[in-house]
PDB file of C-alpha atoms in Angstrom:
ATOM      1  CA  MET A   1     -19.264  53.189 -16.749  1.00 48.00           C
ATOM      2  CA  ALA A   2     -19.537  53.683 -12.873  1.00 48.00           C
ATOM      3  CA  LYS A   3     -16.219  51.680 -11.529  1.00 47.00           C
ATOM      4  CA  LYS A   4     -17.172  48.748  -8.808  1.00 46.00           C
ATOM      5  CA  LEU A   5     -17.304  49.693  -5.175  1.00 46.00           C
ATOM      6  CA  LYS A   6     -14.962  47.435  -2.770  1.00 46.00           C
ATOM      7  CA  LEU A   7     -16.885  46.244  -0.319  1.00 46.00           C
ATOM      8  CA  SER A   8     -14.886  46.280   3.854  1.00 47.00           C
ATOM      9  CA  GLY A   9     -15.764  45.360   7.496  1.00 48.00           C
ATOM     10  CA  ARG A  10     -18.393  43.638   8.139  1.00 49.00           C
ATOM     11  CA  LYS A  11     -19.544  43.031   4.474  1.00 47.00           C
ATOM     12  CA  ALA A  12     -17.005  42.039   3.221  1.00 48.00           C
ATOM     13  CA  SER A  13     -16.507  39.346   4.886  1.00 48.00           C
ATOM     14  CA  THR A  14     -20.112  38.651   4.263  1.00 48.00           C
ATOM     15  CA  GLU A  15     -19.648  37.781   0.927  1.00 49.00           C
ATOM     16  CA  ARG A  16     -16.425  36.337   1.697  1.00 47.00           C
ATOM     17  CA  LYS A  17     -18.046  33.428   3.942  1.00 48.00           C
ATOM     18  CA  ASN A  18     -21.430  33.429   1.049  1.00 52.00           C
ATOM     19  CA  ASN A  19     -18.922  32.231  -1.476  1.00 53.00           C
ATOM     20  CA  PRO A  20     -16.570  29.701  -1.126  1.00 46.00           C
ATOM     21  CA  LYS A  21     -14.401  31.250  -4.671  1.00 46.00           C
ATOM     22  CA  LYS A  22     -13.717  33.776  -2.891  1.00 46.00           C
ATOM     23  CA  ARG A  23     -12.748  32.551   0.073  1.00 46.00           C
ATOM     24  CA  VAL A  24      -8.570  32.305   0.955  1.00 45.00           C
ATOM     25  CA  GLY A  25      -6.825  29.966   3.075  1.00 50.00           C
ATOM     26  CA  ARG A  26      -4.244  30.930   5.534  1.00 53.00           C
ATOM     27  CA  PRO A  27      -1.387  29.518   3.627  1.00 52.00           C
ATOM     28  CA  LYS A  28       1.105  26.417   4.390  1.00 55.00           C
ATOM     29  CA  LYS A  29       3.855  26.853   6.163  1.00 59.00           C
ATOM     30  CA  LYS A  30       7.798  26.045   4.578  1.00 63.00           C
ATOM     31  CA  LEU A  31       9.971  24.070   6.033  1.00 56.00           C
ATOM     32  CA  HIS A  32      13.414  24.951   5.701  1.00 54.00           C
ATOM     33  CA  PRO A  33      15.675  23.331   3.857  1.00 59.00           C
ATOM     34  CA  MET A  34      17.612  21.891   6.364  1.00 57.00           C
ATOM     35  CA  GLU A  35      14.459  20.339   8.079  1.00 55.00           C
ATOM     36  CA  ILE A  36      13.343  18.549   5.401  1.00 57.00           C
ATOM     37  CA  GLY A  37      16.159  17.050   5.120  1.00 59.00           C
ATOM     38  CA  ARG A  38      16.140  15.489   9.002  1.00 60.00           C
ATOM     39  CA  GLN A  39      12.936  14.802   8.345  1.00 62.00           C
ATOM     40  CA  LYS A  40      13.468  12.409   5.419  1.00 71.00           C
ATOM     41  CA  LYS A  41      16.775  11.184   7.934  1.00 72.00           C
ATOM     42  CA  VAL A  42      14.316  10.415  10.017  1.00 71.00           C
ATOM     43  CA  LYS A  43      12.505   8.363   7.672  1.00 83.00           C
ATOM     44  CA  GLY A  44      14.996   7.156   6.056  1.00 78.00           C
ATOM     45  CA  ALA A  45      16.511   5.055   9.577  1.00 84.00           C
ATOM     46  CA  ALA A  46      12.528   3.896   9.950  1.00 85.00           C
ATOM     47  CA  VAL A  47      12.661   2.561   6.794  1.00 90.00           C
ATOM     48  CA  ASP A  48      16.101   0.971   7.451  1.00 89.00           C
ATOM     49  CA  LYS A  49      14.725  -0.638  10.382  1.00 89.00           C
ATOM     50  CA  THR A  50      11.763  -3.017   8.826  1.00 89.00           C
ATOM     51  CA  TYR A  51      14.349  -4.514   6.279  1.00 89.00           C
ATOM     52  CA  SER A  52      17.177  -4.744   9.124  1.00 89.00           C
ATOM     53  CA  ILE A  53      13.832  -6.549  10.619  1.00 90.00           C
ATOM     54  CA  ASN A  54      12.820  -8.877   8.186  1.00 88.00           C
ATOM     55  CA  ARG A  55      16.432  -9.767   7.096  1.00 88.00           C
ATOM     56  CA  LYS A  56      16.876 -11.067  11.228  1.00 88.00           C
ATOM     57  CA  VAL A  57      13.778 -13.252  10.392  1.00 88.00           C
ATOM     58  CA  THR A  58      13.141 -14.502   7.364  1.00 83.00           C
ATOM     59  CA  GLY A  59      17.234 -14.705   6.182  1.00 75.00           C
ATOM     60  CA  GLY A  60      18.895 -12.654   3.153  1.00 59.00           C
ATOM     61  CA  LEU A  61      16.648 -14.873   0.188  1.00 51.00           C
ATOM     62  CA  GLY A  62      13.267 -12.686   0.273  1.00 52.00           C
ATOM     63  CA  GLY A  63      10.318 -13.361  -1.572  1.00 51.00           C
ATOM     64  CA  ASN A  64      10.133 -17.367  -0.014  1.00 50.00           C
ATOM     65  CA  ALA A  65       8.664 -18.670  -2.615  1.00 48.00           C
ATOM     66  CA  ASN A  66       6.834 -21.830  -1.643  1.00 49.00           C
ATOM     67  CA  GLY A  67       4.512 -23.582  -3.878  1.00 46.00           C
ATOM     68  CA  GLY A  68       6.549 -21.991  -7.030  1.00 41.00           C
ATOM     69  CA  ALA A  69       4.529 -19.347  -7.782  1.00 47.00           C
ATOM     70  CA  ILE A  70       7.040 -16.583  -9.381  1.00 45.00           C
ATOM     71  CA  TYR A  71       7.931 -14.225  -7.110  1.00 51.00           C
ATOM     72  CA  GLY A  72      10.123 -11.243  -7.087  1.00 58.00           C
ATOM     73  CA  GLU A  73      10.952  -8.220  -4.996  1.00 74.00           C
ATOM     74  CA  LEU A  74      13.161  -4.796  -5.390  1.00 83.00           C
ATOM     75  CA  THR A  75      16.665  -3.759  -3.825  1.00 86.00           C
ATOM     76  CA  LYS A  76      15.302  -0.890  -0.951  1.00 89.00           C
ATOM     77  CA  GLY A  77      16.783   1.323  -3.399  1.00 90.00           C
ATOM     78  CA  HIS A  78      14.819   0.657  -6.870  1.00 92.00           C
ATOM     79  CA  MET A  79      11.959   0.770  -4.140  1.00 93.00           C
ATOM     80  CA  GLN A  80      12.792   4.569  -2.499  1.00 94.00           C
ATOM     81  CA  GLN A  81      13.163   5.726  -6.062  1.00 95.00           C
ATOM     82  CA  ILE A  82       9.557   4.165  -6.623  1.00 96.00           C
ATOM     83  CA  CYS A  83       8.116   5.651  -3.419  1.00 96.00           C
ATOM     84  CA  ASP A  84      10.026   9.446  -4.465  1.00 95.00           C
ATOM     85  CA  PHE A  85       8.028   9.793  -7.557  1.00 97.00           C
ATOM     86  CA  LEU A  86       4.312   8.221  -5.792  1.00 97.00           C
ATOM     87  CA  ILE A  87       5.404  11.202  -3.309  1.00 96.00           C
ATOM     88  CA  LYS A  88       5.627  14.167  -5.950  1.00 95.00           C
ATOM     89  CA  TYR A  89       3.532  13.048  -8.737  1.00 97.00           C
ATOM     90  CA  THR A  90       0.913  11.393  -7.404  1.00 97.00           C
ATOM     91  CA  GLY A  91       0.315  13.154  -3.785  1.00 96.00           C
ATOM     92  CA  LEU A  92       1.449   9.577  -2.278  1.00 96.00           C
ATOM     93  CA  GLY A  93       0.870  11.046   1.481  1.00 94.00           C
ATOM     94  CA  GLU A  94      -1.125  10.656   4.870  1.00 92.00           C
ATOM     95  CA  LYS A  95      -4.528  10.935   3.000  1.00 94.00           C
ATOM     96  CA  SER A  96      -3.361   8.071   0.394  1.00 96.00           C
ATOM     97  CA  ARG A  97      -4.423   3.652   0.954  1.00 97.00           C
ATOM     98  CA  PHE A  98      -1.808   1.752  -0.844  1.00 98.00           C
ATOM     99  CA  ILE A  99      -2.603  -1.658  -1.153  1.00 98.00           C
ATOM    100  CA  ASP A 100       0.147  -4.173  -2.535  1.00 97.00           C
ATOM    101  CA  VAL A 101      -1.974  -7.352  -4.671  1.00 97.00           C
ATOM    102  CA  GLY A 102       0.802 -10.109  -4.189  1.00 95.00           C
ATOM    103  CA  CYS A 103       2.128  -9.084  -0.823  1.00 93.00           C
ATOM    104  CA  GLY A 104       4.428 -12.004   0.014  1.00 91.00           C
ATOM    105  CA  LEU A 105       6.692 -10.255   2.918  1.00 91.00           C
ATOM    106  CA  GLY A 106       5.360  -7.004   3.029  1.00 93.00           C
ATOM    107  CA  LYS A 107       8.211  -4.842   2.398  1.00 92.00           C
ATOM    108  CA  PRO A 108       6.463  -2.707  -0.042  1.00 94.00           C
ATOM    109  CA  ASN A 109       3.945  -2.353   2.260  1.00 95.00           C
ATOM    110  CA  PHE A 110       6.461  -1.629   5.472  1.00 93.00           C
ATOM    111  CA  HIS A 111       8.469   0.773   3.424  1.00 94.00           C
ATOM    112  CA  VAL A 112       5.481   3.441   1.939  1.00 94.00           C
ATOM    113  CA  ALA A 113       3.897   3.257   5.339  1.00 92.00           C
ATOM    114  CA  ALA A 114       7.138   4.406   6.558  1.00 91.00           C
ATOM    115  CA  TYR A 115       8.766   6.801   4.428  1.00 92.00           C
ATOM    116  CA  ALA A 116       5.329   8.307   3.109  1.00 92.00           C
ATOM    117  CA  GLY A 117       3.085   7.664   6.365  1.00 90.00           C
ATOM    118  CA  VAL A 118      -0.227   6.535   4.243  1.00 94.00           C
ATOM    119  CA  GLN A 119      -3.004   6.645   5.862  1.00 94.00           C
ATOM    120  CA  PHE A 120      -3.549   2.658   5.472  1.00 95.00           C
ATOM    121  CA  SER A 121      -1.157   0.525   3.882  1.00 96.00           C
ATOM    122  CA  PHE A 122      -2.720  -3.312   3.409  1.00 97.00           C
ATOM    123  CA  GLY A 123      -1.128  -6.324   1.880  1.00 97.00           C
ATOM    124  CA  LEU A 124      -3.323  -9.572   0.176  1.00 97.00           C
ATOM    125  CA  GLU A 125      -1.461 -12.351   0.065  1.00 96.00           C
ATOM    126  CA  TYR A 126      -2.899 -15.546  -2.233  1.00 95.00           C
ATOM    127  CA  VAL A 127      -0.483 -17.748  -0.560  1.00 93.00           C
ATOM    128  CA  GLU A 128      -1.205 -18.759   3.700  1.00 92.00           C
ATOM    129  CA  LEU A 129       2.867 -19.215   4.114  1.00 92.00           C
ATOM    130  CA  ARG A 130       4.151 -15.836   2.905  1.00 92.00           C
ATOM    131  CA  ALA A 131       1.405 -13.487   4.306  1.00 93.00           C
ATOM    132  CA  ASN A 132       1.828 -15.355   8.026  1.00 93.00           C
ATOM    133  CA  LEU A 133       6.069 -15.015   8.016  1.00 92.00           C
ATOM    134  CA  GLY A 134       5.013 -11.725   6.820  1.00 93.00           C
ATOM    135  CA  LEU A 135       2.627 -10.896   9.420  1.00 93.00           C
ATOM    136  CA  VAL A 136       5.697 -12.778  11.869  1.00 93.00           C
ATOM    137  CA  VAL A 137       7.747  -9.430  10.660  1.00 93.00           C
ATOM    138  CA  LEU A 138       4.658  -7.352  11.127  1.00 92.00           C
ATOM    139  CA  GLU A 139       5.230  -7.943  14.090  1.00 91.00           C
ATOM    140  CA  LYS A 140       9.089  -7.804  15.251  1.00 92.00           C
ATOM    141  CA  ILE A 141       8.698  -4.407  14.110  1.00 90.00           C
ATOM    142  CA  LEU A 142       5.555  -3.360  16.267  1.00 88.00           C
ATOM    143  CA  GLU A 143       7.980  -5.113  19.036  1.00 87.00           C
ATOM    144  CA  GLU A 144      11.382  -3.018  17.973  1.00 86.00           C
ATOM    145  CA  THR A 145       9.513   0.488  16.534  1.00 78.00           C
ATOM    146  CA  PRO A 146       6.795   2.672  18.605  1.00 70.00           C
ATOM    147  CA  ILE A 147       3.501   1.465  18.574  1.00 59.00           C
ATOM    148  CA  ASP A 148       2.504   4.392  17.082  1.00 58.00           C
ATOM    149  CA  GLY A 149       4.912   5.091  14.625  1.00 66.00           C
ATOM    150  CA  ASP A 150       3.551   5.366  10.470  1.00 69.00           C
ATOM    151  CA  VAL A 151       4.020   1.224  10.337  1.00 78.00           C
ATOM    152  CA  GLY A 152       2.070   0.338  13.492  1.00 73.00           C
ATOM    153  CA  ARG A 153      -0.451   2.547  12.538  1.00 79.00           C
ATOM    154  CA  ALA A 154      -1.169   2.389   9.172  1.00 88.00           C
ATOM    155  CA  CYS A 155       0.057  -1.312   8.424  1.00 92.00           C
ATOM    156  CA  LEU A 156      -1.357  -4.949   8.297  1.00 94.00           C
ATOM    157  CA  LEU A 157      -1.523  -7.540   5.767  1.00 95.00           C
ATOM    158  CA  GLN A 158      -3.689 -10.597   5.399  1.00 95.00           C
ATOM    159  CA  HIS A 159      -4.035 -13.476   3.477  1.00 96.00           C
ATOM    160  CA  GLY A 160      -6.776 -14.064   0.138  1.00 96.00           C
ATOM    161  CA  ASP A 161      -7.708 -13.933  -3.190  1.00 97.00           C
ATOM    162  CA  ILE A 162      -7.750 -11.112  -5.021  1.00 97.00           C
ATOM    163  CA  ALA A 163     -10.415 -12.670  -7.092  1.00 96.00           C
ATOM    164  CA  ASP A 164     -12.681 -11.984  -3.901  1.00 96.00           C
ATOM    165  CA  ALA A 165     -13.438  -8.671  -3.985  1.00 96.00           C
ATOM    166  CA  ARG A 166     -15.201  -6.614  -6.082  1.00 94.00           C
ATOM    167  CA  SER A 167     -13.661  -3.494  -6.344  1.00 95.00           C
ATOM    168  CA  PHE A 168     -10.288  -1.768  -4.787  1.00 97.00           C
ATOM    169  CA  ASP A 169     -12.131   0.613  -2.633  1.00 95.00           C
ATOM    170  CA  PRO A 170     -11.167   2.119   0.203  1.00 95.00           C
ATOM    171  CA  PHE A 171      -7.976   2.788  -2.008  1.00 97.00           C
ATOM    172  CA  THR A 172      -5.688   5.850  -4.081  1.00 97.00           C
ATOM    173  CA  HIS A 173      -3.119   4.172  -4.652  1.00 98.00           C
ATOM    174  CA  VAL A 174      -2.944  -0.022  -6.284  1.00 98.00           C
ATOM    175  CA  TYR A 175       0.361  -1.717  -6.307  1.00 98.00           C
ATOM    176  CA  GLN A 176       1.831  -5.014  -7.927  1.00 96.00           C
ATOM    177  CA  TYR A 177       4.167  -7.210  -8.683  1.00 94.00           C
ATOM    178  CA  ASP A 178       2.212  -8.829 -11.323  1.00 94.00           C
ATOM    179  CA  VAL A 179       5.931 -10.182 -14.142  1.00 91.00           C
ATOM    180  CA  GLY A 180       4.324 -13.788 -13.356  1.00 90.00           C
ATOM    181  CA  PHE A 181       0.436 -12.818 -13.351  1.00 94.00           C
ATOM    182  CA  GLU A 182      -1.729 -14.798 -15.298  1.00 95.00           C
ATOM    183  CA  PRO A 183      -4.239 -12.673 -17.970  1.00 96.00           C
ATOM    184  CA  GLU A 184      -7.018 -13.577 -16.232  1.00 97.00           C
ATOM    185  CA  LEU A 185      -6.160 -12.203 -12.950  1.00 97.00           C
ATOM    186  CA  MET A 186      -4.708  -8.848 -14.490  1.00 97.00           C
ATOM    187  CA  GLN A 187      -8.571  -9.009 -16.106  1.00 97.00           C
ATOM    188  CA  THR A 188      -9.802  -9.355 -12.357  1.00 97.00           C
ATOM    189  CA  ASN A 189      -7.711  -6.140 -11.412  1.00 97.00           C
ATOM    190  CA  ALA A 190      -8.548  -4.022 -14.395  1.00 98.00           C
ATOM    191  CA  LEU A 191     -12.451  -4.857 -13.492  1.00 97.00           C
ATOM    192  CA  LEU A 192     -11.654  -4.040  -9.730  1.00 97.00           C
ATOM    193  CA  PHE A 193      -9.673  -0.697 -10.628  1.00 97.00           C
ATOM    194  CA  ASN A 194     -12.254   0.461 -13.054  1.00 97.00           C
ATOM    195  CA  ARG A 195     -14.667  -0.062 -10.689  1.00 95.00           C
ATOM    196  CA  SER A 196     -13.585   1.767  -8.106  1.00 96.00           C
ATOM    197  CA  SER A 197     -15.093   4.820  -6.538  1.00 94.00           C
ATOM    198  CA  THR A 198     -11.533   5.671  -4.877  1.00 95.00           C
ATOM    199  CA  ALA A 199      -8.442   3.873  -7.229  1.00 97.00           C
ATOM    200  CA  GLU A 200      -6.670   7.267  -8.602  1.00 97.00           C
ATOM    201  CA  TYR A 201      -2.896   5.291  -9.063  1.00 98.00           C
ATOM    202  CA  PHE A 202      -2.324   1.977 -11.048  1.00 98.00           C
ATOM    203  CA  ILE A 203       1.958   0.886 -10.250  1.00 98.00           C
ATOM    204  CA  SER A 204       2.206  -1.894 -12.567  1.00 97.00           C
ATOM    205  CA  TYR A 205       5.365  -4.023 -14.585  1.00 96.00           C
ATOM    206  CA  LYS A 206       3.482  -4.807 -17.506  1.00 96.00           C
ATOM    207  CA  ARG A 207       4.113  -2.471 -20.674  1.00 96.00           C
ATOM    208  CA  PRO A 208       1.437   0.150 -21.018  1.00 97.00           C
ATOM    209  CA  LYS A 209       0.300  -1.363 -24.472  1.00 97.00           C
ATOM    210  CA  MET A 210      -0.902  -4.620 -22.217  1.00 97.00           C
ATOM    211  CA  ILE A 211      -2.191  -2.447 -19.855  1.00 98.00           C
ATOM    212  CA  THR A 212      -4.865  -0.020 -21.766  1.00 97.00           C
ATOM    213  CA  ASP A 213      -5.122  -2.557 -24.642  1.00 97.00           C
ATOM    214  CA  VAL A 214      -5.340  -6.013 -23.604  1.00 97.00           C
ATOM    215  CA  TYR A 215      -6.094  -6.261 -19.956  1.00 97.00           C
ATOM    216  CA  LYS A 216      -8.471  -2.785 -20.543  1.00 97.00           C
ATOM    217  CA  PHE A 217      -7.385  -0.755 -18.019  1.00 98.00           C
ATOM    218  CA  GLU A 218      -8.259   2.675 -17.855  1.00 97.00           C
ATOM    219  CA  VAL A 219      -5.634   4.376 -17.346  1.00 98.00           C
ATOM    220  CA  GLN A 220      -3.064   6.533 -19.021  1.00 97.00           C
ATOM    221  CA  LEU A 221       1.086   5.833 -18.364  1.00 98.00           C
ATOM    222  CA  ILE A 222       2.825   9.152 -16.734  1.00 97.00           C
ATOM    223  CA  GLY A 223       6.235   7.675 -15.519  1.00 97.00           C
ATOM    224  CA  LYS A 224       8.296   4.792 -15.706  1.00 97.00           C
ATOM    225  CA  LEU A 225      11.637   3.655 -14.332  1.00 96.00           C
ATOM    226  CA  ALA A 226      14.511   0.992 -14.545  1.00 94.00           C
ATOM    227  CA  THR A 227      14.317  -1.487 -11.210  1.00 92.00           C
ATOM    228  CA  SER A 228      16.036  -4.527 -10.067  1.00 83.00           C
ATOM    229  CA  MET A 229      15.395  -7.839  -7.787  1.00 78.00           C
ATOM    230  CA  HIS A 230      16.781  -8.411  -4.030  1.00 66.00           C
ATOM    231  CA  ALA A 231      18.973 -11.712  -4.937  1.00 60.00           C
ATOM    232  CA  SER A 232      18.916 -12.115  -8.644  1.00 62.00           C
ATOM    233  CA  GLY A 233      19.560  -8.881  -9.996  1.00 66.00           C
ATOM    234  CA  GLU A 234      16.688  -9.580 -12.902  1.00 79.00           C
ATOM    235  CA  GLY A 235      15.843  -6.082 -14.385  1.00 87.00           C
ATOM    236  CA  HIS A 236      12.341  -5.019 -15.146  1.00 91.00           C
ATOM    237  CA  THR A 237      10.378  -1.480 -15.666  1.00 95.00           C
ATOM    238  CA  CYS A 238       7.565  -0.293 -13.579  1.00 97.00           C
ATOM    239  CA  TYR A 239       5.293   1.430 -14.781  1.00 98.00           C
ATOM    240  CA  ILE A 240       3.346   4.712 -13.694  1.00 98.00           C
ATOM    241  CA  PHE A 241      -0.502   4.811 -14.749  1.00 98.00           C
ATOM    242  CA  ARG A 242      -3.445   7.899 -13.959  1.00 98.00           C
ATOM    243  CA  ARG A 243      -6.807   6.936 -13.577  1.00 98.00           C
ATOM    244  CA  THR A 244      -8.511   8.315 -17.111  1.00 97.00           C
ATOM    245  CA  SER A 245     -12.591   7.315 -16.789  1.00 94.00           C
ATOM    246  CA  LYS A 246     -15.102   8.654 -13.903  1.00 92.00           C
ATOM    247  CA  PRO A 247     -14.753   6.926 -10.582  1.00 90.00           C
ATOM    248  CA  GLY A 248     -16.839   3.828 -10.491  1.00 88.00           C
ATOM    249  CA  VAL A 249     -19.812   2.328  -8.408  1.00 84.00           C
ATOM    250  CA  GLY A 250     -17.153   0.600  -6.196  1.00 81.00           C
ATOM    251  CA  ALA A 251     -18.392  -0.098  -2.842  1.00 71.00           C
ATOM    252  CA  THR A 252     -20.197   3.108  -2.057  1.00 68.00           C
ATOM    253  CA  ALA A 253     -23.543   1.142  -0.373  1.00 63.00           C
ATOM    254  CA  ASP A 254     -20.651   0.371   2.137  1.00 69.00           C
ATOM    255  CA  VAL A 255     -19.339   3.088   3.544  1.00 72.00           C
ATOM    256  CA  GLY A 256     -18.375   2.545   7.314  1.00 67.00           C
ATOM    257  CA  PHE A 257     -17.673   5.445   9.266  1.00 70.00           C
ATOM    258  CA  SER A 258     -14.558   6.249   8.534  1.00 76.00           C
ATOM    259  CA  GLY A 259     -16.369   7.704   5.494  1.00 84.00           C
ATOM    260  CA  VAL A 260     -14.424   5.862   3.563  1.00 90.00           C
ATOM    261  CA  PRO A 261     -15.891   3.768   0.185  1.00 92.00           C
ATOM    262  CA  CYS A 262     -14.847  -0.489   1.364  1.00 93.00           C
ATOM    263  CA  ASP A 263     -15.266  -3.727   0.462  1.00 94.00           C
ATOM    264  CA  PRO A 264     -15.894  -6.421   2.218  1.00 93.00           C
ATOM    265  CA  LEU A 265     -12.258  -7.947   1.523  1.00 95.00           C
ATOM    266  CA  PHE A 266     -10.950  -5.325   3.247  1.00 95.00           C
ATOM    267  CA  GLU A 267     -13.257  -3.780   5.606  1.00 92.00           C
ATOM    268  CA  SER A 268     -11.734  -6.100   8.575  1.00 92.00           C
ATOM    269  CA  ALA A 269      -8.546  -5.093   8.199  1.00 93.00           C
ATOM    270  CA  TRP A 270      -9.734  -1.393   7.327  1.00 93.00           C
ATOM    271  CA  ASP A 271     -11.349  -1.095  10.679  1.00 91.00           C
ATOM    272  CA  THR A 272      -8.582  -2.880  12.831  1.00 91.00           C
ATOM    273  CA  CYS A 273      -6.155  -0.001  11.555  1.00 89.00           C
ATOM    274  CA  MET A 274      -8.752   2.693  11.983  1.00 87.00           C
ATOM    275  CA  PHE A 275      -9.442   1.533  15.417  1.00 86.00           C
ATOM    276  CA  GLY A 276      -5.879   1.556  16.620  1.00 84.00           C
ATOM    277  CA  VAL A 277      -5.649  -2.560  17.754  1.00 82.00           C
ATOM    278  CA  THR A 278      -3.937  -3.465  14.987  1.00 86.00           C
ATOM    279  CA  CYS A 279      -1.049  -4.198  18.320  1.00 84.00           C
ATOM    280  CA  ARG A 280      -3.936  -6.826  19.232  1.00 84.00           C
ATOM    281  CA  PHE A 281      -5.354  -8.096  15.743  1.00 85.00           C
ATOM    282  CA  VAL A 282      -1.475  -8.886  14.375  1.00 90.00           C
ATOM    283  CA  LYS A 283      -0.184 -10.695  17.728  1.00 87.00           C
ATOM    284  CA  MET A 284      -3.453 -12.834  17.718  1.00 89.00           C
ATOM    285  CA  LYS A 285      -2.833 -13.743  14.209  1.00 88.00           C
ATOM    286  CA  VAL A 286       0.712 -15.085  14.798  1.00 89.00           C
ATOM    287  CA  ASN A 287      -0.304 -16.798  18.213  1.00 89.00           C
ATOM    288  CA  ARG A 288      -2.358 -18.671  15.681  1.00 87.00           C
ATOM    289  CA  PHE A 289      -0.284 -19.579  13.001  1.00 85.00           C
ATOM    290  CA  TYR A 290       2.188 -20.701  16.258  1.00 83.00           C
ATOM    291  CA  ALA A 291      -0.278 -22.546  17.022  1.00 85.00           C
ATOM    292  CA  GLU A 292      -1.026 -24.151  14.102  1.00 77.00           C
ATOM    293  CA  LYS A 293       2.184 -25.357  12.457  1.00 65.00           C
ATOM    294  CA  PRO A 294       3.744 -28.745  12.973  1.00 60.00           C
ATOM    295  CA  VAL A 295       5.406 -30.090  15.242  1.00 56.00           C
ATOM    296  CA  ARG A 296       7.466 -32.131  14.003  1.00 56.00           C
ATOM    297  CA  SER A 297       8.373 -35.751  15.698  1.00 56.00           C
ATOM    298  CA  ARG A 298      10.720 -38.720  15.955  1.00 57.00           C
ATOM    299  CA  PRO A 299       9.894 -41.909  15.512  1.00 58.00           C
ATOM    300  CA  LYS A 300      10.316 -44.600  17.732  1.00 58.00           C
ATOM    301  CA  VAL A 301      13.016 -46.928  17.548  1.00 57.00           C
ATOM    302  CA  ASN A 302      13.007 -50.018  18.902  1.00 59.00           C
ATOM    303  CA  TYR A 303      16.344 -51.355  19.566  1.00 53.00           C
ATOM    304  CA  LYS A 304      15.679 -54.447  21.212  1.00 56.00           C
ATOM    305  CA  ASP A 305      16.558 -57.976  18.496  1.00 50.00           C
TER     306      ASP A 305
END
């Protein structure tokens, strides 16, 4: 049997160019453990800064559960564990787009943006007061941290109803503290996730059997973490799921200049971050919130008999 001749020189380079499978890219440079430790320290300090500002603006009690809705916030340490898991096992990073459904004051969004350096960290909150307070916190973070930092570059909160969306595009990671979510809302979110053309991972506090068998999310469990709530110390298990079905139709017709499909409900926020005008947008929203706040006035008292 004739031996296959080894190509060399110009012919070899031409064949590699015509055959993408034979291309070998330059291997990524591995960071020294000391450099990895230094980067983690810097990111950890950025996360601590966001929590410190949040406490200054809103006080020690998290959530601002106005209207009686069930609301909870993880401790910083347990949110960090979730973040580390997502980075290690789901590739959460600079190409990821993260949404927190029912974000409250936005702590998970600030944490993920500061530590994981995601492309887009977006929070949607149904209660307008909480969403506005979250924007006030975000404005303070933008004032006290570098404007080109990860939070200022990629993070935004919005008041709205997830039921108005048609899919979870452009997000890759869908997170929700859903302990108090109604079945109808869970079914809606399952439909949005299954229909999405970009959503790959789902993070929930509902049991896996409920997620797959009752609400019909097309996912499989890849990990779970024990967590506890800020202030109350109440414990809940966080479950991380990976998509099992092919990407849905999603918002493929609504591909903007970024080249990423985006549902109309999230389009304004996505474009704001992509154009780098987050700081101006947040300031405008906060000024409008303060302008619309009712001014308290004392009733006139007539001291004459």
